[in-house]
mmCIF file of C-alpha atoms in Angstrom:
data_model
loop_
_atom_site.group_PDB
_atom_site.id
_atom_site.type_symbol
_atom_site.label_atom_id
_atom_site.label_comp_id
_atom_site.label_asym_id
_atom_site.label_seq_id
_atom_site.Cartn_x
_atom_site.Cartn_y
_atom_site.Cartn_z
ATOM 1 C CA UNK K 1 4.205 109.172 31.847
ATOM 2 C CA UNK K 2 2.297 107.593 35.043
ATOM 3 C CA UNK K 3 -1.143 107.858 34.862
ATOM 4 C CA UNK K 4 -1.778 109.980 37.915
ATOM 5 C CA UNK K 5 -0.999 113.458 39.003
ATOM 6 C CA UNK K 6 1.358 114.236 42.272
ATOM 7 C CA UNK K 7 1.756 117.023 44.539
ATOM 8 C CA UNK K 8 4.234 117.731 47.105
ATOM 9 C CA UNK K 9 3.364 119.717 50.095
ATOM 10 C CA UNK K 10 6.193 120.433 52.908
ATOM 11 C CA UNK K 11 4.100 120.189 56.160
ATOM 12 C CA UNK K 12 5.049 122.916 58.943
ATOM 13 C CA UNK K 13 7.126 120.434 60.876
ATOM 14 C CA UNK K 14 9.148 119.930 57.803
ATOM 15 C CA UNK K 15 7.674 116.432 56.957
ATOM 16 C CA UNK K 16 6.764 115.654 52.959
ATOM 17 C CA UNK K 17 3.222 115.183 52.197
ATOM 18 C CA UNK K 18 2.341 113.826 48.681
ATOM 19 C CA UNK K 19 -1.172 113.962 47.166
ATOM 20 C CA UNK K 20 -2.067 111.875 44.312
ATOM 21 C CA UNK K 21 -5.136 112.020 42.082
ATOM 22 C CA UNK K 22 -6.372 111.289 38.410
ATOM 23 C CA UNK K 23 -6.960 115.099 38.220
ATOM 24 C CA UNK K 24 -4.699 117.893 39.120
ATOM 25 C CA UNK K 25 -4.493 118.797 42.771
ATOM 26 C CA UNK K 26 -4.883 122.568 43.071
ATOM 27 C CA UNK K 27 -5.817 124.970 45.831
ATOM 28 C CA UNK K 28 -3.887 126.316 48.848
ATOM 29 C CA UNK K 29 -3.404 124.338 52.146
ATOM 30 C CA UNK K 30 -5.621 125.074 55.276
ATOM 31 C CA UNK K 31 -3.632 126.029 58.638
ATOM 32 C CA UNK K 32 -1.884 123.045 60.206
ATOM 33 C CA UNK K 33 -0.097 122.349 63.335
ATOM 34 C CA UNK K 34 3.690 122.593 63.542
ATOM 35 C CA UNK K 35 4.379 120.402 66.407
ATOM 36 C CA UNK K 36 8.419 119.587 66.788
ATOM 37 C CA UNK K 37 9.164 116.242 64.807
ATOM 38 C CA UNK K 38 12.650 115.081 66.471
ATOM 39 C CA UNK K 39 12.149 111.175 66.447
ATOM 40 C CA UNK K 40 15.268 109.256 67.710
ATOM 41 C CA UNK K 41 14.990 105.555 66.613
ATOM 42 C CA UNK K 42 18.023 103.264 66.807
ATOM 43 C CA UNK K 43 18.825 99.444 66.346
ATOM 44 C CA UNK K 44 20.362 97.008 68.516
ATOM 45 C CA UNK K 45 21.640 93.578 67.335
ATOM 46 C CA UNK K 46 20.039 90.470 68.853
ATOM 47 C CA UNK K 47 23.201 88.090 69.089
ATOM 48 C CA UNK K 48 21.019 84.838 69.360
ATOM 49 C CA UNK K 49 18.733 85.370 66.553
ATOM 50 C CA UNK K 50 21.197 87.259 64.395
ATOM 51 C CA UNK K 51 18.738 90.099 63.577
ATOM 52 C CA UNK K 52 18.245 93.669 64.503
ATOM 53 C CA UNK K 53 15.715 94.927 66.781
ATOM 54 C CA UNK K 54 14.412 98.741 66.234
ATOM 55 C CA UNK K 55 13.852 100.922 69.400
ATOM 56 C CA UNK K 56 11.552 103.769 68.658
ATOM 57 C CA UNK K 57 10.392 105.105 72.248
ATOM 58 C CA UNK K 58 8.441 108.007 70.852
ATOM 59 C CA UNK K 59 5.887 105.757 69.386
ATOM 60 C CA UNK K 60 4.489 105.217 73.025
ATOM 61 C CA UNK K 61 2.487 108.308 72.397
ATOM 62 C CA UNK K 62 1.048 107.923 68.945
ATOM 63 C CA UNK K 63 -2.597 108.623 68.184
ATOM 64 C CA UNK K 64 -4.758 105.716 69.567
ATOM 65 C CA UNK K 65 -8.332 105.029 68.252
ATOM 66 C CA UNK K 66 -9.562 108.746 68.376
ATOM 67 C CA UNK K 67 -13.245 109.611 67.627
ATOM 68 C CA UNK K 68 -14.016 110.321 64.099
ATOM 69 C CA UNK K 69 -14.028 114.037 64.489
ATOM 70 C CA UNK K 70 -10.450 113.925 65.610
ATOM 71 C CA UNK K 71 -9.263 111.256 62.931
ATOM 72 C CA UNK K 72 -5.960 112.734 61.589
ATOM 73 C CA UNK K 73 -6.194 110.929 58.339
ATOM 74 C CA UNK K 74 -9.422 112.853 57.178
ATOM 75 C CA UNK K 75 -9.207 115.767 55.029
ATOM 76 C CA UNK K 76 -8.885 118.829 56.924
ATOM 77 C CA UNK K 77 -11.809 121.364 57.014
ATOM 78 C CA UNK K 78 -12.215 125.202 57.203
ATOM 79 C CA UNK K 79 -12.076 125.967 60.827
ATOM 80 C CA UNK K 80 -12.311 122.264 62.057
ATOM 81 C CA UNK K 81 -10.022 119.714 63.358
ATOM 82 C CA UNK K 82 -6.553 120.313 61.728
ATOM 83 C CA UNK K 83 -5.564 117.004 60.520
ATOM 84 C CA UNK K 84 -2.177 115.474 58.906
ATOM 85 C CA UNK K 85 -3.760 116.226 55.417
ATOM 86 C CA UNK K 86 -4.238 120.296 55.170
ATOM 87 C CA UNK K 87 -6.511 119.871 52.246
ATOM 88 C CA UNK K 88 -10.356 119.717 51.877
ATOM 89 C CA UNK K 89 -10.114 117.368 49.149
ATOM 90 C CA UNK K 90 -7.715 114.513 47.789
ATOM 91 C CA UNK K 91 -7.951 110.966 46.330
ATOM 92 C CA UNK K 92 -4.581 109.344 47.834
ATOM 93 C CA UNK K 93 -2.353 110.886 50.253
ATOM 94 C CA UNK K 94 1.071 109.830 51.425
ATOM 95 C CA UNK K 95 3.118 111.282 54.186
ATOM 96 C CA UNK K 96 6.047 111.059 56.494
ATOM 97 C CA UNK K 97 4.901 109.049 59.660
ATOM 98 C CA UNK K 98 4.905 111.294 62.776
ATOM 99 C CA UNK K 99 5.958 108.358 64.737
ATOM 100 C CA UNK K 100 8.630 106.547 62.353
ATOM 101 C CA UNK K 101 10.523 103.541 63.229
ATOM 102 C CA UNK K 102 13.237 104.743 60.607
ATOM 103 C CA UNK K 103 14.338 108.161 59.680
ATOM 104 C CA UNK K 104 16.247 109.537 56.719
ATOM 105 C CA UNK K 105 18.717 111.585 59.236
ATOM 106 C CA UNK K 106 19.071 108.757 62.028
ATOM 107 C CA UNK K 107 20.950 110.086 64.960
ATOM 108 C CA UNK K 108 23.554 107.848 66.707
ATOM 109 C CA UNK K 109 22.524 105.379 69.162
ATOM 110 C CA UNK K 110 22.994 105.764 72.894
ATOM 111 C CA UNK K 111 26.427 105.179 74.062
ATOM 112 C CA UNK K 112 27.779 102.105 76.328
ATOM 113 C CA UNK K 113 25.561 99.675 75.040
ATOM 114 C CA UNK K 114 26.626 95.982 75.608
ATOM 115 C CA UNK K 115 25.713 94.822 72.104
ATOM 116 C CA UNK K 116 26.157 96.287 68.605
ATOM 117 C CA UNK K 117 23.950 99.077 67.879
ATOM 118 C CA UNK K 118 23.544 101.791 64.811
ATOM 119 C CA UNK K 119 21.169 104.372 63.456
ATOM 120 C CA UNK K 120 17.614 103.497 62.542
ATOM 121 C CA UNK K 121 18.070 104.961 58.947
ATOM 122 C CA UNK K 122 15.499 104.848 56.564
ATOM 123 C CA UNK K 123 11.866 106.067 56.093
ATOM 124 C CA UNK K 124 8.396 105.228 57.277
ATOM 125 C CA UNK K 125 5.392 106.637 55.187
ATOM 126 C CA UNK K 126 1.502 106.504 56.057
ATOM 127 C CA UNK K 127 -0.657 105.776 52.928
ATOM 128 C CA UNK K 128 -4.303 107.100 53.160
ATOM 129 C CA UNK K 129 -6.348 105.115 50.598
ATOM 130 C CA UNK K 130 -9.573 107.462 50.628
ATOM 131 C CA UNK K 131 -10.618 110.682 51.961
ATOM 132 C CA UNK K 132 -13.561 108.635 53.371
ATOM 133 C CA UNK K 133 -13.499 107.852 57.237
ATOM 134 C CA UNK K 134 -14.718 104.454 56.552
ATOM 135 C CA UNK K 135 -14.199 101.815 53.824
ATOM 136 C CA UNK K 136 -11.480 99.300 52.523
ATOM 137 C CA UNK K 137 -9.750 97.713 49.635
ATOM 138 C CA UNK K 138 -13.043 96.216 48.930
ATOM 139 C CA UNK K 139 -15.081 99.146 48.788
ATOM 140 C CA UNK K 140 -12.860 101.380 46.823
ATOM 141 C CA UNK K 141 -13.827 101.838 43.370
ATOM 142 C CA UNK K 142 -11.933 100.137 40.605
ATOM 143 C CA UNK K 143 -10.497 103.441 39.527
ATOM 144 C CA UNK K 144 -9.811 104.241 42.944
ATOM 145 C CA UNK K 145 -7.928 100.739 43.627
ATOM 146 C CA UNK K 146 -6.207 101.236 40.506
ATOM 147 C CA UNK K 147 -4.826 104.728 41.368
ATOM 148 C CA UNK K 148 -3.649 103.175 44.944
ATOM 149 C CA UNK K 149 -1.617 100.474 43.150
ATOM 150 C CA UNK K 150 0.125 103.176 41.081
ATOM 151 C CA UNK K 151 0.891 105.075 44.239
ATOM 152 C CA UNK K 152 2.597 101.935 45.927
ATOM 153 C CA UNK K 153 4.535 101.672 42.702
ATOM 154 C CA UNK K 154 5.621 105.274 42.776
ATOM 155 C CA UNK K 155 6.661 104.999 46.498
ATOM 156 C CA UNK K 156 8.460 101.766 45.764
ATOM 157 C CA UNK K 157 10.836 103.550 42.997
ATOM 158 C CA UNK K 158 11.078 106.722 45.497
ATOM 159 C CA UNK K 159 12.131 104.810 48.431
ATOM 160 C CA UNK K 160 14.309 102.294 46.947
ATOM 161 C CA UNK K 161 16.371 105.444 45.496
ATOM 162 C CA UNK K 162 17.317 106.654 48.973
ATOM 163 C CA UNK K 163 20.503 106.334 50.282
ATOM 164 C CA UNK K 164 21.206 103.109 52.484
ATOM 165 C CA UNK K 165 17.591 101.628 51.814
ATOM 166 C CA UNK K 166 17.894 97.993 51.133
ATOM 167 C CA UNK K 167 14.466 96.912 51.537
ATOM 168 C CA UNK K 168 10.719 98.680 51.347
ATOM 169 C CA UNK K 169 7.660 97.142 52.325
ATOM 170 C CA UNK K 170 4.162 98.461 51.954
ATOM 171 C CA UNK K 171 1.565 96.740 54.403
ATOM 172 C CA UNK K 172 -1.979 97.229 56.164
ATOM 173 C CA UNK K 173 -2.977 96.233 59.578
ATOM 174 C CA UNK K 174 -6.752 96.187 59.566
ATOM 175 C CA UNK K 175 -8.929 95.747 62.542
ATOM 176 C CA UNK K 176 -8.559 96.112 66.329
ATOM 177 C CA UNK K 177 -7.698 92.397 66.666
ATOM 178 C CA UNK K 178 -4.252 93.128 65.007
ATOM 179 C CA UNK K 179 -3.874 96.221 67.049
ATOM 180 C CA UNK K 180 -4.926 98.798 64.572
ATOM 181 C CA UNK K 181 -4.874 102.624 66.036
ATOM 182 C CA UNK K 182 -6.575 104.206 63.358
ATOM 183 C CA UNK K 183 -9.850 102.964 61.652
ATOM 184 C CA UNK K 184 -9.605 105.212 58.646
ATOM 185 C CA UNK K 185 -8.606 103.211 55.531
ATOM 186 C CA UNK K 186 -4.888 103.509 55.356
ATOM 187 C CA UNK K 187 -1.782 101.496 55.194
ATOM 188 C CA UNK K 188 2.072 102.265 55.803
ATOM 189 C CA UNK K 189 5.336 101.700 54.109
ATOM 190 C CA UNK K 190 8.781 100.992 55.802
ATOM 191 C CA UNK K 191 11.873 101.442 54.183
ATOM 192 C CA UNK K 192 14.642 99.451 56.083
ATOM 193 C CA UNK K 193 18.503 99.870 55.888
ATOM 194 C CA UNK K 194 18.682 96.032 56.007
ATOM 195 C CA UNK K 195 17.313 93.172 54.660
ATOM 196 C CA UNK K 196 14.715 91.839 57.321
ATOM 197 C CA UNK K 197 15.177 87.950 58.542
ATOM 198 C CA UNK K 198 12.067 86.660 56.754
ATOM 199 C CA UNK K 199 13.138 88.423 53.288
ATOM 200 C CA UNK K 200 16.560 86.921 53.733
ATOM 201 C CA UNK K 201 15.292 83.593 53.677
ATOM 202 C CA UNK K 202 12.788 84.247 50.852
ATOM 203 C CA UNK K 203 15.426 85.527 48.769
ATOM 204 C CA UNK K 204 17.811 82.795 49.519
ATOM 205 C CA UNK K 205 14.723 80.468 48.661
ATOM 206 C CA UNK K 206 14.042 82.221 45.363
ATOM 207 C CA UNK K 207 17.895 81.962 44.345
ATOM 208 C CA UNK K 208 17.867 78.254 44.996
ATOM 209 C CA UNK K 209 14.803 77.786 42.739
ATOM 210 C CA UNK K 210 11.497 79.548 41.192
ATOM 211 C CA UNK K 211 9.669 78.073 44.206
ATOM 212 C CA UNK K 212 6.228 79.861 43.266
ATOM 213 C CA UNK K 213 6.519 79.123 39.501
ATOM 214 C CA UNK K 214 6.879 75.480 40.787
ATOM 215 C CA UNK K 215 3.950 75.595 43.084
ATOM 216 C CA UNK K 216 1.487 77.104 40.833
ATOM 217 C CA UNK K 217 0.603 73.936 38.566
ATOM 218 C CA UNK K 218 -0.376 72.046 41.665
ATOM 219 C CA UNK K 219 -2.390 74.634 43.576
ATOM 220 C CA UNK K 220 -5.862 73.292 42.280
ATOM 221 C CA UNK K 221 -7.993 73.269 45.625
ATOM 222 C CA UNK K 222 -5.802 75.864 46.997
ATOM 223 C CA UNK K 223 -6.886 78.710 44.602
ATOM 224 C CA UNK K 224 -9.563 81.046 45.842
ATOM 225 C CA UNK K 225 -9.625 83.693 43.173
ATOM 226 C CA UNK K 226 -7.753 84.701 39.811
ATOM 227 C CA UNK K 227 -7.502 87.551 37.473
ATOM 228 C CA UNK K 228 -5.641 88.075 34.339
ATOM 229 C CA UNK K 229 -2.103 86.762 35.069
ATOM 230 C CA UNK K 230 -2.649 86.921 38.876
ATOM 231 C CA UNK K 231 -3.736 84.051 41.564
ATOM 232 C CA UNK K 232 -5.331 84.228 44.962
ATOM 233 C CA UNK K 233 -4.482 81.250 46.975
ATOM 234 C CA UNK K 234 -4.347 79.653 50.428
ATOM 235 C CA UNK K 235 -0.696 78.529 50.520
ATOM 236 C CA UNK K 236 -0.918 74.449 51.001
ATOM 237 C CA UNK K 237 1.590 75.518 53.735
ATOM 238 C CA UNK K 238 -0.429 78.314 55.626
ATOM 239 C CA UNK K 239 0.448 79.439 58.863
ATOM 240 C CA UNK K 240 -2.869 81.205 59.730
ATOM 241 C CA UNK K 241 -6.151 79.446 58.898
ATOM 242 C CA UNK K 242 -7.347 81.903 56.367
ATOM 243 C CA UNK K 243 -3.979 82.993 55.175
ATOM 244 C CA UNK K 244 -4.162 84.228 51.587
ATOM 245 C CA UNK K 245 -1.547 84.920 48.946
ATOM 246 C CA UNK K 246 -1.599 87.093 45.753
ATOM 247 C CA UNK K 247 0.997 86.695 43.229
ATOM 248 C CA UNK K 248 1.449 87.222 39.524
ATOM 249 C CA UNK K 249 1.626 83.896 37.476
ATOM 250 C CA UNK K 250 4.930 85.216 35.714
ATOM 251 C CA UNK K 251 7.766 86.298 37.943
ATOM 252 C CA UNK K 252 8.173 90.000 38.657
ATOM 253 C CA UNK K 253 10.303 91.169 41.278
ATOM 254 C CA UNK K 254 7.937 94.036 42.192
ATOM 255 C CA UNK K 255 4.897 96.099 40.768
ATOM 256 C CA UNK K 256 7.386 98.338 39.177
ATOM 257 C CA UNK K 257 7.797 95.956 36.424
ATOM 258 C CA UNK K 258 3.899 95.511 36.042
ATOM 259 C CA UNK K 259 2.477 96.541 32.631
ATOM 260 C CA UNK K 260 -0.684 99.094 32.878
ATOM 261 C CA UNK K 261 -2.956 96.250 32.382
ATOM 262 C CA UNK K 262 -1.296 94.041 35.048
ATOM 263 C CA UNK K 263 -1.586 96.981 37.509
ATOM 264 C CA UNK K 264 -5.216 97.127 36.927
ATOM 265 C CA UNK K 265 -5.575 93.313 37.159
ATOM 266 C CA UNK K 266 -3.580 93.273 40.634
ATOM 267 C CA UNK K 267 -5.966 96.185 42.049
ATOM 268 C CA UNK K 268 -8.928 94.301 41.030
ATOM 269 C CA UNK K 269 -7.865 91.000 42.723
ATOM 270 C CA UNK K 270 -6.719 92.471 45.997
ATOM 271 C CA UNK K 271 -9.954 94.370 46.243
ATOM 272 C CA UNK K 272 -11.962 90.852 45.770
ATOM 273 C CA UNK K 273 -9.550 89.004 48.452
ATOM 274 C CA UNK K 274 -10.864 91.627 50.749
ATOM 275 C CA UNK K 275 -14.254 91.477 49.861
ATOM 276 C CA UNK K 276 -14.175 87.693 50.251
ATOM 277 C CA UNK K 277 -12.919 88.211 53.662
ATOM 278 C CA UNK K 278 -15.655 90.396 54.673
ATOM 279 C CA UNK K 279 -18.415 88.142 53.205
ATOM 280 C CA UNK K 280 -16.968 85.248 54.973
ATOM 281 C CA UNK K 281 -18.529 86.072 58.322
ATOM 282 C CA UNK K 282 -20.561 88.832 57.153
ATOM 283 C CA UNK K 283 -18.093 91.692 58.786
ATOM 284 C CA UNK K 284 -15.070 93.463 58.467
ATOM 285 C CA UNK K 285 -12.325 90.640 58.665
ATOM 286 C CA UNK K 286 -9.267 91.823 60.418
ATOM 287 C CA UNK K 287 -5.770 91.097 58.862
ATOM 288 C CA UNK K 288 -2.268 92.221 58.303
ATOM 289 C CA UNK K 289 -1.406 92.520 54.462
ATOM 290 C CA UNK K 290 2.382 92.635 53.471
ATOM 291 C CA UNK K 291 3.880 93.233 50.248
ATOM 292 C CA UNK K 292 7.013 91.055 49.402
ATOM 293 C CA UNK K 293 9.005 92.583 46.828
ATOM 294 C CA UNK K 294 12.589 91.962 45.887
ATOM 295 C CA UNK K 295 15.332 93.682 48.269
ATOM 296 C CA UNK K 296 17.945 95.598 46.711
ATOM 297 C CA UNK K 297 20.064 93.071 44.574
ATOM 298 C CA UNK K 298 17.592 90.327 44.275
ATOM 299 C CA UNK K 299 15.454 91.299 41.432
ATOM 300 C CA UNK K 300 16.908 88.643 39.170
ATOM 301 C CA UNK K 301 15.210 85.866 41.141
ATOM 302 C CA UNK K 302 12.747 87.380 43.848
ATOM 303 C CA UNK K 303 8.994 86.690 42.770
ATOM 304 C CA UNK K 304 6.622 89.429 44.206
ATOM 305 C CA UNK K 305 3.699 88.456 46.068
ATOM 306 C CA UNK K 306 1.285 89.690 48.626
ATOM 307 C CA UNK K 307 0.565 87.904 51.964
ATOM 308 C CA UNK K 308 -2.462 88.255 54.087
ATOM 309 C CA UNK K 309 -2.112 87.348 57.719
ATOM 310 C CA UNK K 310 -5.840 87.212 59.631
ATOM 311 C CA UNK K 311 -5.907 86.487 63.117
ATOM 312 C CA UNK K 312 -9.377 84.477 62.984
ATOM 313 C CA UNK K 313 -9.740 80.823 62.920
ATOM 314 C CA UNK K 314 -13.558 81.032 63.393
ATOM 315 C CA UNK K 315 -16.090 83.694 63.329
ATOM 316 C CA UNK K 316 -15.573 84.257 67.127
ATOM 317 C CA UNK K 317 -12.317 82.832 67.777
ATOM 318 C CA UNK K 318 -8.784 84.262 67.252
ATOM 319 C CA UNK K 319 -5.594 82.667 66.345
ATOM 320 C CA UNK K 320 -3.165 83.825 68.963
ATOM 321 C CA UNK K 321 0.593 83.232 68.819
ATOM 322 C CA UNK K 322 1.568 81.339 72.161
ATOM 323 C CA UNK K 323 4.257 79.240 73.139
ATOM 324 C CA UNK K 324 5.354 77.081 70.422
ATOM 325 C CA UNK K 325 4.929 79.958 67.748
ATOM 326 C CA UNK K 326 6.645 82.513 69.795
ATOM 327 C CA UNK K 327 8.976 80.428 71.494
ATOM 328 C CA UNK K 328 10.159 78.000 68.604
ATOM 329 C CA UNK K 329 8.708 79.563 65.752
ATOM 330 C CA UNK K 330 6.944 76.497 64.881
ATOM 331 C CA UNK K 331 2.959 77.221 63.857
ATOM 332 C CA UNK K 332 0.203 74.868 64.872
ATOM 333 C CA UNK K 333 -2.535 75.594 62.653
ATOM 334 C CA UNK K 334 -6.328 74.675 63.579
ATOM 335 C CA UNK K 335 -7.856 74.344 59.970
ATOM 336 C CA UNK K 336 -6.566 72.542 56.885
ATOM 337 C CA UNK K 337 -5.830 75.048 54.033
ATOM 338 C CA UNK K 338 -7.794 73.095 51.423
ATOM 339 C CA UNK K 339 -10.704 73.531 53.635
ATOM 340 C CA UNK K 340 -10.274 77.344 54.377
ATOM 341 C CA UNK K 341 -9.987 77.931 50.577
ATOM 342 C CA UNK K 342 -13.127 76.348 49.711
ATOM 343 C CA UNK K 343 -14.993 78.677 52.402
ATOM 344 C CA UNK K 344 -13.163 81.603 50.910
ATOM 345 C CA UNK K 345 -14.075 80.494 47.289
ATOM 346 C CA UNK K 346 -17.781 80.061 48.234
ATOM 347 C CA UNK K 347 -17.836 83.518 50.118
ATOM 348 C CA UNK K 348 -18.771 85.399 47.196
ATOM 349 C CA UNK K 349 -21.206 84.413 44.301
#
């Protein structure tokens, strides 16, 4: 039996909201809005890149950096602003995104397009880490981080069970430098109807040989932190100056095969990586964090890992993707991985 309680609430507009906690979650919901929920994303095929592009025009109207008193991810209060979570208290909340890129009942694409197209079948969820409006993976308590790790695991299992889903990816965008639109600590999960290009290439690499298992014995100066069966390291081939990966030292296809002890260790190490980032320049560090677990059918060889892409190259300079990165796909990096790993190791005592 999982070490958490889960409650399903069907929102007034039909979307699902799950409340997770270490204690039973009781009490009736507060009043909530019931705006129409009729997103219509679709896919178009890029013939030169051999990949799908998602079109979700309704996302142009999504919430953008609201003031704290109108934050849609905070708990609702009696007589106050009706948020996405119509309950006065919770620990972790997961709900269907109001502005999704993929939907379970995908409408057909527009007719007459000159390229192959299809419905954007899948699901997009928002994961609210905490009821507190400020904070991060680093400031959550160990108990809160462990619960969050179990929530990710639960959503993996639920989303991979949906018809047509081939890949599930939790991720977090943190900081305005990476385009975040809500400051409340949260992440997202996308369930895709196809295996995205990056994961196709990773899957092929893992089918050919155990890439990470071969790399681990030689990481020495690149290791940033470690925790009972997990390593945090700057990859020797990093494409961003302060890029960090977190991976189990034994191969796992995803968190759904972790033991309880491994779940706790994984959560602790993620928190410390973010704490090291924040300590590096003494302020919240922007990043994109993505979970790379096995796409459907790749469980036998894929090695789960988390990748952090921070846009900073110094305290006051950002790493922008420009001509060679965007036009050719070849990254030019301004700092050596062994030097950035050393700086991150020294960031915490």
